DNA sequence: ATGGTGGCTTTGCCA
């Protein structure tokens, strides 16, 4: 089984790119974030017509929104209303074999890394705390679970273009990294991508639109992740980050991240 | 210290 997570930054602008993704990498399950469309307007018929027939989505107007397209059957799994905001940042399903798949879009957190000065940063930290508590109390480490998504945090020094220069930049501050690590250690999640691509290697999944030449300056961050619980660790077969997708015409600022399972 | 781009909606908000 090949699984992809991708922050598409508007699903309605990404029909061709999704078709190319399937043509070139043939994923069985596609998890998307930032679909930016209300449920009623989700472009179901125009999206990979005839393919990946098992689909679920949760979207709102303009912002946020998550979706899963799959060749394998999906059963719904209920989740909480994170931070009581009803803002469409989580979609959970059960795959055949009793595997739970959790697709997240963690709040970006605004520009100022200060809980008091910036409510968006407070929301991000609270969201991470709620995730940690919920997985600890409602979900157990011995379950087969996959957690994917745009977690909006680059935890390792090699997950950013400059560790020193990003220490005060939201996405790589010590408090965010500490909370993400706490979430990870809570259930003993394995970072499936770093399982194959050594932590000493630089690795990014996002490059800002604001760079004059994203490829030449290469000021990226690894914000998109795929984690698995211990019972699935032995099933991991490979991982890659599809950097070339950032060079496609009118791209998302994120690229797909892929993990293969036995 | 600043501003750079893109998507969606509205002329600003969010990333």
PDB file of C-alpha atoms (C1' of nucleotides) in Angstrom:
ATOM      1  CA  UNK A   1       0.000   0.000   0.000  1.00  0.00           C
ATOM      2  CA  UNK A   2       1.307   3.390  -0.979  1.00  0.00           C
ATOM      3  CA  UNK A   3       0.123   6.357   1.099  1.00  0.00           C
ATOM      4  CA  UNK A   4       0.554  10.041   0.237  1.00  0.00           C
ATOM      5  CA  UNK A   5      -0.010  13.187   2.280  1.00  0.00           C
ATOM      6  CA  UNK A   6      -0.183  16.514   0.483  1.00  0.00           C
ATOM      7  CA  UNK A   7      -1.182  20.038   1.438  1.00  0.00           C
ATOM      8  CA  UNK A   8      -2.694  20.956  -1.937  1.00  0.00           C
ATOM      9  CA  UNK A   9      -3.530  24.615  -1.157  1.00  0.00           C
ATOM     10  CA  UNK A  10      -6.950  24.563  -2.870  1.00  0.00           C
ATOM     11  CA  UNK A  11      -8.218  21.268  -4.269  1.00  0.00           C
ATOM     12  CA  UNK A  12     -10.119  23.094  -7.018  1.00  0.00           C
ATOM     13  CA  UNK A  13      -6.828  24.263  -8.535  1.00  0.00           C
ATOM     14  CA  UNK A  14      -5.150  20.889  -8.334  1.00  0.00           C
ATOM     15  CA  UNK A  15      -7.049  18.487 -10.650  1.00  0.00           C
ATOM     16  CA  UNK A  16      -4.138  18.190 -13.095  1.00  0.00           C
ATOM     17  CA  UNK A  17      -1.528  17.870 -10.383  1.00  0.00           C
ATOM     18  CA  UNK A  18      -3.488  15.114  -8.649  1.00  0.00           C
ATOM     19  CA  UNK A  19      -3.794  13.256 -11.959  1.00  0.00           C
ATOM     20  CA  UNK A  20      -0.035  13.595 -12.439  1.00  0.00           C
ATOM     21  CA  UNK A  21       0.594  12.354  -8.915  1.00  0.00           C
ATOM     22  CA  UNK A  22      -1.443   9.217  -9.606  1.00  0.00           C
ATOM     23  CA  UNK A  23       0.100   8.703 -13.043  1.00  0.00           C
ATOM     24  CA  UNK A  24       3.676   8.923 -11.758  1.00  0.00           C
ATOM     25  CA  UNK A  25       3.532   7.492  -8.248  1.00  0.00           C
ATOM     26  CA  UNK A  26       0.340   5.451  -8.210  1.00  0.00           C
ATOM     27  CA  UNK A  27      -0.646   6.010  -4.565  1.00  0.00           C
ATOM     28  CA  UNK A  28      -3.470   3.911  -3.097  1.00  0.00           C
ATOM     29  CA  UNK A  29      -4.466   6.430  -0.454  1.00  0.00           C
ATOM     30  CA  UNK A  30      -4.224  10.209  -0.830  1.00  0.00           C
ATOM     31  CA  UNK A  31      -4.600  12.478   2.202  1.00  0.00           C
ATOM     32  CA  UNK A  32      -5.020  16.168   1.431  1.00  0.00           C
ATOM     33  CA  UNK A  33      -5.001  19.313   3.532  1.00  0.00           C
ATOM     34  CA  UNK A  34      -6.044  22.914   2.845  1.00  0.00           C
ATOM     35  CA  UNK A  35      -8.656  21.898   0.315  1.00  0.00           C
ATOM     36  CA  UNK A  36     -10.279  25.319   0.902  1.00  0.00           C
ATOM     37  CA  UNK A  37     -13.767  24.375  -0.173  1.00  0.00           C
ATOM     38  CA  UNK A  38     -17.055  23.864   1.620  1.00  0.00           C
ATOM     39  CA  UNK A  39     -18.445  20.317   1.679  1.00  0.00           C
ATOM     40  CA  UNK A  40     -21.292  21.258  -0.670  1.00  0.00           C
ATOM     41  CA  UNK A  41     -18.862  22.465  -3.339  1.00  0.00           C
ATOM     42  CA  UNK A  42     -16.294  19.661  -3.091  1.00  0.00           C
ATOM     43  CA  UNK A  43     -15.440  18.873  -6.747  1.00  0.00           C
ATOM     44  CA  UNK A  44     -15.958  15.135  -6.404  1.00  0.00           C
ATOM     45  CA  UNK A  45     -16.786  14.415 -10.074  1.00  0.00           C
ATOM     46  CA  UNK A  46     -13.803  16.364 -11.433  1.00  0.00           C
ATOM     47  CA  UNK A  47     -11.272  14.782  -9.113  1.00  0.00           C
ATOM     48  CA  UNK A  48      -9.514  11.697 -10.503  1.00  0.00           C
ATOM     49  CA  UNK A  49     -12.716  10.641 -12.309  1.00  0.00           C
ATOM     50  CA  UNK A  50     -13.322   6.921 -11.887  1.00  0.00           C
ATOM     51  CA  UNK A  51     -10.332   6.451  -9.609  1.00  0.00           C
ATOM     52  CA  UNK A  52      -9.936   6.190  -5.863  1.00  0.00           C
ATOM     53  CA  UNK A  53     -13.679   5.739  -5.353  1.00  0.00           C
ATOM     54  CA  UNK A  54     -13.639   5.647  -1.550  1.00  0.00           C
ATOM     55  CA  UNK A  55     -13.701   9.264  -0.460  1.00  0.00           C
ATOM     56  CA  UNK A  56     -14.325  11.420   2.530  1.00  0.00           C
ATOM     57  CA  UNK A  57     -13.938  15.131   3.009  1.00  0.00           C
ATOM     58  CA  UNK A  58     -14.500  17.822   5.600  1.00  0.00           C
ATOM     59  CA  UNK A  59     -14.225  21.365   4.355  1.00  0.00           C
ATOM     60  CA  UNK A  60     -15.260  24.935   4.952  1.00  0.00           C
ATOM     61  CA  UNK A  61     -15.367  28.078   2.863  1.00  0.00           C
ATOM     62  CA  UNK A  62     -11.942  29.613   2.102  1.00  0.00           C
ATOM     63  CA  UNK A  63      -9.873  28.054   4.839  1.00  0.00           C
ATOM     64  CA  UNK A  64      -8.619  24.708   6.086  1.00  0.00           C
ATOM     65  CA  UNK A  65     -10.320  21.499   5.017  1.00  0.00           C
ATOM     66  CA  UNK A  66      -9.095  17.896   4.764  1.00  0.00           C
ATOM     67  CA  UNK A  67      -9.941  14.979   2.464  1.00  0.00           C
ATOM     68  CA  UNK A  68      -9.007  11.351   1.828  1.00  0.00           C
ATOM     69  CA  UNK A  69      -9.243   9.598  -1.566  1.00  0.00           C
ATOM     70  CA  UNK A  70      -8.671   5.846  -1.527  1.00  0.00           C
ATOM     71  CA  UNK A  71      -8.715   2.646  -3.544  1.00  0.00           C
ATOM     72  CA  UNK A  72      -9.298   0.772  -0.304  1.00  0.00           C
ATOM     73  CA  UNK A  73     -12.627   0.965   1.506  1.00  0.00           C
ATOM     74  CA  UNK A  74     -12.899   3.544   4.290  1.00  0.00           C
ATOM     75  CA  UNK A  75     -15.037   3.511   7.386  1.00  0.00           C
ATOM     76  CA  UNK A  76     -15.642   6.718   9.312  1.00  0.00           C
ATOM     77  CA  UNK A  77     -13.984   7.256  12.684  1.00  0.00           C
ATOM     78  CA  UNK A  78     -15.265  10.007  14.933  1.00  0.00           C
ATOM     79  CA  UNK A  79     -12.924  12.612  16.347  1.00  0.00           C
ATOM     80  CA  UNK A  80     -13.375  15.535  18.718  1.00  0.00           C
ATOM     81  CA  UNK A  81     -14.064  19.164  17.804  1.00  0.00           C
ATOM     82  CA  UNK A  82     -10.527  20.422  18.272  1.00  0.00           C
ATOM     83  CA  UNK A  83     -10.332  23.530  20.458  1.00  0.00           C
ATOM     84  CA  UNK A  84     -14.135  23.816  20.048  1.00  0.00           C
ATOM     85  CA  UNK A  85     -13.705  25.718  16.804  1.00  0.00           C
ATOM     86  CA  UNK A  86     -15.376  23.410  14.279  1.00  0.00           C
ATOM     87  CA  UNK A  87     -12.691  24.305  11.771  1.00  0.00           C
ATOM     88  CA  UNK A  88     -12.152  21.139   9.691  1.00  0.00           C
ATOM     89  CA  UNK A  89      -8.586  20.202  10.562  1.00  0.00           C
ATOM     90  CA  UNK A  90      -8.956  16.460  11.176  1.00  0.00           C
ATOM     91  CA  UNK A  91     -10.408  13.516   9.272  1.00  0.00           C
ATOM     92  CA  UNK A  92     -10.095   9.961  10.570  1.00  0.00           C
ATOM     93  CA  UNK A  93     -10.986   6.682   8.850  1.00  0.00           C
ATOM     94  CA  UNK A  94     -10.498   2.951   9.319  1.00  0.00           C
ATOM     95  CA  UNK A  95      -8.764   1.015   6.533  1.00  0.00           C
ATOM     96  CA  UNK A  96      -9.072  -2.746   5.957  1.00  0.00           C
ATOM     97  CA  UNK A  97      -7.102  -4.682   8.559  1.00  0.00           C
ATOM     98  CA  UNK A  98      -8.221  -2.398  11.367  1.00  0.00           C
ATOM     99  CA  UNK A  99      -5.744   0.351  10.558  1.00  0.00           C
ATOM    100  CA  UNK A 100      -6.788   3.801  11.738  1.00  0.00           C
ATOM    101  CA  UNK A 101      -5.689   6.689   9.567  1.00  0.00           C
ATOM    102  CA  UNK A 102      -5.670  10.239  11.000  1.00  0.00           C
ATOM    103  CA  UNK A 103      -5.280  13.156   8.594  1.00  0.00           C
ATOM    104  CA  UNK A 104      -4.424  16.490  10.290  1.00  0.00           C
ATOM    105  CA  UNK A 105      -3.985  20.107   9.362  1.00  0.00           C
ATOM    106  CA  UNK A 106      -2.424  21.697  12.440  1.00  0.00           C
ATOM    107  CA  UNK A 107      -2.893  25.500  12.761  1.00  0.00           C
ATOM    108  CA  UNK A 108      -0.013  27.450  11.210  1.00  0.00           C
ATOM    109  CA  UNK A 109       0.215  29.726  14.235  1.00  0.00           C
ATOM    110  CA  UNK A 110       0.636  33.219  12.767  1.00  0.00           C
ATOM    111  CA  UNK A 111       3.856  35.227  12.758  1.00  0.00           C
ATOM    112  CA  UNK A 112       4.644  36.040  16.387  1.00  0.00           C
ATOM    113  CA  UNK A 113       5.820  33.100  18.514  1.00  0.00           C
ATOM    114  CA  UNK A 114       4.227  34.399  21.692  1.00  0.00           C
ATOM    115  CA  UNK A 115       1.139  32.865  23.256  1.00  0.00           C
ATOM    116  CA  UNK A 116       0.009  36.124  24.880  1.00  0.00           C
ATOM    117  CA  UNK A 117       0.647  38.456  21.950  1.00  0.00           C
ATOM    118  CA  UNK A 118      -0.694  36.118  19.271  1.00  0.00           C
ATOM    119  CA  UNK A 119      -3.949  34.146  19.636  1.00  0.00           C
ATOM    120  CA  UNK A 120      -3.081  32.049  16.574  1.00  0.00           C
ATOM    121  CA  UNK A 121       0.085  30.816  18.258  1.00  0.00           C
ATOM    122  CA  UNK A 122      -1.905  30.029  21.405  1.00  0.00           C
ATOM    123  CA  UNK A 123      -4.380  28.072  19.264  1.00  0.00           C
ATOM    124  CA  UNK A 124      -1.539  26.068  17.700  1.00  0.00           C
ATOM    125  CA  UNK A 125      -0.056  25.151  21.082  1.00  0.00           C
ATOM    126  CA  UNK A 126      -3.488  24.293  22.501  1.00  0.00           C
ATOM    127  CA  UNK A 127      -4.258  22.159  19.452  1.00  0.00           C
ATOM    128  CA  UNK A 128      -1.038  20.185  19.989  1.00  0.00           C
ATOM    129  CA  UNK A 129      -1.865  19.725  23.680  1.00  0.00           C
ATOM    130  CA  UNK A 130      -5.329  18.426  22.783  1.00  0.00           C
ATOM    131  CA  UNK A 131      -3.856  16.007  20.241  1.00  0.00           C
ATOM    132  CA  UNK A 132      -1.425  14.693  22.855  1.00  0.00           C
ATOM    133  CA  UNK A 133      -4.159  14.247  25.465  1.00  0.00           C
ATOM    134  CA  UNK A 134      -6.636  12.680  23.047  1.00  0.00           C
ATOM    135  CA  UNK A 135      -4.252  10.081  21.652  1.00  0.00           C
ATOM    136  CA  UNK A 136      -3.050   9.233  25.174  1.00  0.00           C
ATOM    137  CA  UNK A 137      -6.531   8.806  26.583  1.00  0.00           C
ATOM    138  CA  UNK A 138      -8.649   7.631  23.637  1.00  0.00           C
ATOM    139  CA  UNK A 139      -6.171   5.859  21.422  1.00  0.00           C
ATOM    140  CA  UNK A 140      -3.600   3.320  22.534  1.00  0.00           C
ATOM    141  CA  UNK A 141      -0.060   2.575  21.392  1.00  0.00           C
ATOM    142  CA  UNK A 142      -0.855  -1.034  20.555  1.00  0.00           C
ATOM    143  CA  UNK A 143      -3.425  -0.038  17.922  1.00  0.00           C
ATOM    144  CA  UNK A 144      -2.427   0.044  14.274  1.00  0.00           C
ATOM    145  CA  UNK A 145      -2.524   3.757  13.522  1.00  0.00           C
ATOM    146  CA  UNK A 146      -1.143   6.131  10.922  1.00  0.00           C
ATOM    147  CA  UNK A 147      -0.970   9.876  11.562  1.00  0.00           C
ATOM    148  CA  UNK A 148      -0.327  12.121   8.578  1.00  0.00           C
ATOM    149  CA  UNK A 149      -0.642  15.715   7.608  1.00  0.00           C
ATOM    150  CA  UNK A 150       0.624  19.237   7.548  1.00  0.00           C
ATOM    151  CA  UNK A 151       1.683  19.514  11.169  1.00  0.00           C
ATOM    152  CA  UNK A 152       3.187  22.965  10.496  1.00  0.00           C
ATOM    153  CA  UNK A 153       6.267  22.140  12.571  1.00  0.00           C
ATOM    154  CA  UNK A 154       9.756  21.204  11.369  1.00  0.00           C
ATOM    155  CA  UNK A 155      11.156  19.363  14.400  1.00  0.00           C
ATOM    156  CA  UNK A 156      14.760  18.505  13.477  1.00  0.00           C
ATOM    157  CA  UNK A 157      17.638  20.884  12.819  1.00  0.00           C
ATOM    158  CA  UNK A 158      17.908  19.262   9.394  1.00  0.00           C
ATOM    159  CA  UNK A 159      14.201  19.871   8.742  1.00  0.00           C
ATOM    160  CA  UNK A 160      14.916  23.559   8.079  1.00  0.00           C
ATOM    161  CA  UNK A 161      17.375  25.424   5.871  1.00  0.00           C
ATOM    162  CA  UNK A 162      18.932  27.168   8.882  1.00  0.00           C
ATOM    163  CA  UNK A 163      18.327  25.970  12.415  1.00  0.00           C
ATOM    164  CA  UNK A 164      19.871  29.120  13.938  1.00  0.00           C
ATOM    165  CA  UNK A 165      17.941  31.554  11.785  1.00  0.00           C
ATOM    166  CA  UNK A 166      14.622  29.827  12.378  1.00  0.00           C
ATOM    167  CA  UNK A 167      14.748  29.434  16.159  1.00  0.00           C
ATOM    168  CA  UNK A 168      12.428  32.443  16.522  1.00  0.00           C
ATOM    169  CA  UNK A 169      10.336  31.659  13.476  1.00  0.00           C
ATOM    170  CA  UNK A 170       6.963  29.979  13.990  1.00  0.00           C
ATOM    171  CA  UNK A 171       7.260  26.332  12.840  1.00  0.00           C
ATOM    172  CA  UNK A 172      10.698  25.733  14.387  1.00  0.00           C
ATOM    173  CA  UNK A 173      10.602  27.388  17.848  1.00  0.00           C
ATOM    174  CA  UNK A 174      11.680  25.277  20.852  1.00  0.00           C
ATOM    175  CA  UNK A 175       8.186  25.271  22.398  1.00  0.00           C
ATOM    176  CA  UNK A 176       6.605  23.937  19.198  1.00  0.00           C
ATOM    177  CA  UNK A 177       9.292  21.303  18.735  1.00  0.00           C
ATOM    178  CA  UNK A 178       8.895  20.285  22.390  1.00  0.00           C
ATOM    179  CA  UNK A 179       5.126  19.870  21.989  1.00  0.00           C
ATOM    180  CA  UNK A 180       5.452  17.911  18.753  1.00  0.00           C
ATOM    181  CA  UNK A 181       8.066  15.665  20.325  1.00  0.00           C
ATOM    182  CA  UNK A 182       5.791  15.182  23.321  1.00  0.00           C
ATOM    183  CA  UNK A 183       2.947  14.123  21.022  1.00  0.00           C
ATOM    184  CA  UNK A 184       5.301  11.733  19.236  1.00  0.00           C
ATOM    185  CA  UNK A 185       6.698  10.186  22.400  1.00  0.00           C
ATOM    186  CA  UNK A 186       3.277   9.923  24.028  1.00  0.00           C
ATOM    187  CA  UNK A 187       2.314   6.891  21.953  1.00  0.00           C
ATOM    188  CA  UNK A 188       5.766   5.977  20.702  1.00  0.00           C
ATOM    189  CA  UNK A 189       5.000   7.124  17.156  1.00  0.00           C
ATOM    190  CA  UNK A 190       7.678   6.380  14.571  1.00  0.00           C
ATOM    191  CA  UNK A 191       8.493   9.067  12.026  1.00  0.00           C
ATOM    192  CA  UNK A 192       8.127   6.856   8.937  1.00  0.00           C
ATOM    193  CA  UNK A 193       9.967   9.268   6.660  1.00  0.00           C
ATOM    194  CA  UNK A 194      13.016   9.684   8.903  1.00  0.00           C
ATOM    195  CA  UNK A 195      12.983   5.893   9.323  1.00  0.00           C
ATOM    196  CA  UNK A 196      14.332   5.761   5.752  1.00  0.00           C
ATOM    197  CA  UNK A 197      15.894   9.176   5.171  1.00  0.00           C
ATOM    198  CA  UNK A 198      18.555   9.649   7.873  1.00  0.00           C
ATOM    199  CA  UNK A 199      18.100  12.576  10.291  1.00  0.00           C
ATOM    200  CA  UNK A 200      21.522  13.904   9.306  1.00  0.00           C
ATOM    201  CA  UNK A 201      20.231  14.650   5.790  1.00  0.00           C
ATOM    202  CA  UNK A 202      18.456  17.922   5.037  1.00  0.00           C
ATOM    203  CA  UNK A 203      14.854  17.277   4.028  1.00  0.00           C
ATOM    204  CA  UNK A 204      12.045  19.718   3.201  1.00  0.00           C
ATOM    205  CA  UNK A 205       8.426  19.421   2.076  1.00  0.00           C
ATOM    206  CA  UNK A 206       7.521  23.126   1.827  1.00  0.00           C
ATOM    207  CA  UNK A 207       9.067  26.170   0.152  1.00  0.00           C
ATOM    208  CA  UNK A 208       7.599  29.670   0.455  1.00  0.00           C
ATOM    209  CA  UNK A 209       5.940  31.273  -2.568  1.00  0.00           C
ATOM    210  CA  UNK A 210       7.859  34.428  -1.713  1.00  0.00           C
ATOM    211  CA  UNK A 211      11.278  33.238  -2.790  1.00  0.00           C
ATOM    212  CA  UNK A 212      12.403  34.555  -6.157  1.00  0.00           C
ATOM    213  CA  UNK A 213      13.812  31.119  -6.985  1.00  0.00           C
ATOM    214  CA  UNK A 214      12.664  28.451  -4.506  1.00  0.00           C
ATOM    215  CA  UNK A 215      14.940  25.800  -5.984  1.00  0.00           C
ATOM    216  CA  UNK A 216      18.117  27.883  -6.042  1.00  0.00           C
ATOM    217  CA  UNK A 217      17.680  29.453  -2.595  1.00  0.00           C
ATOM    218  CA  UNK A 218      16.255  26.174  -1.238  1.00  0.00           C
ATOM    219  CA  UNK A 219      15.017  27.747   1.997  1.00  0.00           C
ATOM    220  CA  UNK A 220      12.633  24.922   2.786  1.00  0.00           C
ATOM    221  CA  UNK A 221      11.105  23.343   5.852  1.00  0.00           C
ATOM    222  CA  UNK A 222       9.779  19.820   6.524  1.00  0.00           C
ATOM    223  CA  UNK A 223       6.244  20.549   7.732  1.00  0.00           C
ATOM    224  CA  UNK A 224       4.473  17.464   6.354  1.00  0.00           C
ATOM    225  CA  UNK A 225       4.740  14.167   8.169  1.00  0.00           C
ATOM    226  CA  UNK A 226       3.756  10.500   8.226  1.00  0.00           C
ATOM    227  CA  UNK A 227       3.937   8.648  11.544  1.00  0.00           C
ATOM    228  CA  UNK A 228       2.984   5.100  12.519  1.00  0.00           C
ATOM    229  CA  UNK A 229       2.423   3.300  15.799  1.00  0.00           C
ATOM    230  CA  UNK A 230       4.641   0.399  16.818  1.00  0.00           C
ATOM    231  CA  UNK A 231       2.466  -2.443  15.387  1.00  0.00           C
ATOM    232  CA  UNK A 232       2.939  -0.953  11.896  1.00  0.00           C
ATOM    233  CA  UNK A 233       6.644  -0.182  12.142  1.00  0.00           C
ATOM    234  CA  UNK A 234       7.625  -3.587  10.765  1.00  0.00           C
ATOM    235  CA  UNK A 235       5.401  -3.012   7.720  1.00  0.00           C
ATOM    236  CA  UNK A 236       7.270   0.109   6.562  1.00  0.00           C
ATOM    237  CA  UNK A 237       8.882  -0.413   3.154  1.00  0.00           C
ATOM    238  CA  UNK A 238      10.060   2.993   1.999  1.00  0.00           C
ATOM    239  CA  UNK A 239       9.539   6.746   1.991  1.00  0.00           C
ATOM    240  CA  UNK A 240      10.155   9.706  -0.252  1.00  0.00           C
ATOM    241  CA  UNK A 241       9.414  13.393  -0.633  1.00  0.00           C
ATOM    242  CA  UNK A 242       8.354  14.401  -4.146  1.00  0.00           C
ATOM    243  CA  UNK A 243      10.365  17.590  -4.429  1.00  0.00           C
ATOM    244  CA  UNK A 244       9.840  17.879  -8.171  1.00  0.00           C
ATOM    245  CA  UNK A 245       6.135  18.688  -7.626  1.00  0.00           C
ATOM    246  CA  UNK A 246       7.190  22.112  -6.338  1.00  0.00           C
ATOM    247  CA  UNK A 247       8.468  22.845  -9.847  1.00  0.00           C
ATOM    248  CA  UNK A 248       5.185  22.075 -11.618  1.00  0.00           C
ATOM    249  CA  UNK A 249       3.232  24.948 -13.156  1.00  0.00           C
ATOM    250  CA  UNK A 250       1.182  26.905 -10.577  1.00  0.00           C
ATOM    251  CA  UNK A 251       2.196  24.579  -7.753  1.00  0.00           C
ATOM    252  CA  UNK A 252       1.137  24.168  -4.169  1.00  0.00           C
ATOM    253  CA  UNK A 253       3.803  25.471  -1.801  1.00  0.00           C
ATOM    254  CA  UNK A 254       3.899  21.930  -0.273  1.00  0.00           C
ATOM    255  CA  UNK A 255       4.939  18.735  -2.052  1.00  0.00           C
ATOM    256  CA  UNK A 256       3.567  15.198  -1.589  1.00  0.00           C
ATOM    257  CA  UNK A 257       5.189  12.947   0.996  1.00  0.00           C
ATOM    258  CA  UNK A 258       4.998   9.191   0.337  1.00  0.00           C
ATOM    259  CA  UNK A 259       5.309   6.080   2.490  1.00  0.00           C
ATOM    260  CA  UNK A 260       5.040   2.466   1.309  1.00  0.00           C
ATOM    261  CA  UNK A 261       3.646  -0.301   3.524  1.00  0.00           C
ATOM    262  CA  UNK A 262       3.798  -4.071   3.126  1.00  0.00           C
TER     263      UNK A 262
ATOM    264  C1'  DA B   1      14.212  45.988   9.265  1.00  0.00           C
ATOM    265  C1'  DT B   2      11.580  44.964   5.464  1.00  0.00           C
ATOM    266  C1'  DG B   3       9.011  42.823   1.899  1.00  0.00           C
ATOM    267  C1'  DG B   4       8.650  39.337  -0.976  1.00  0.00           C
ATOM    268  C1'  DT B   5       3.819  35.480  -3.451  1.00  0.00           C
ATOM    269  C1'  DG B   6      -0.511  32.907  -3.787  1.00  0.00           C
ATOM    270  C1'  DG B   7      -5.607  31.535  -2.910  1.00  0.00           C
ATOM    271  C1'  DC B   8     -10.084  33.010  -1.803  1.00  0.00           C
ATOM    272  C1'  DT B   9     -12.893  36.501  -1.055  1.00  0.00           C
ATOM    273  C1'  DT B  10     -13.305  41.029  -0.822  1.00  0.00           C
ATOM    274  C1'  DT B  11     -10.944  45.297  -1.294  1.00  0.00           C
ATOM    275  C1'  DG B  12      -8.618  42.037   3.796  1.00  0.00           C
ATOM    276  C1'  DC B  13      -7.465  37.423   5.786  1.00  0.00           C
ATOM    277  C1'  DC B  14      -4.657  33.566   5.947  1.00  0.00           C
ATOM    278  C1'  DA B  15      -0.670  30.997   4.773  1.00  0.00           C
TER     279       DA B  15
END
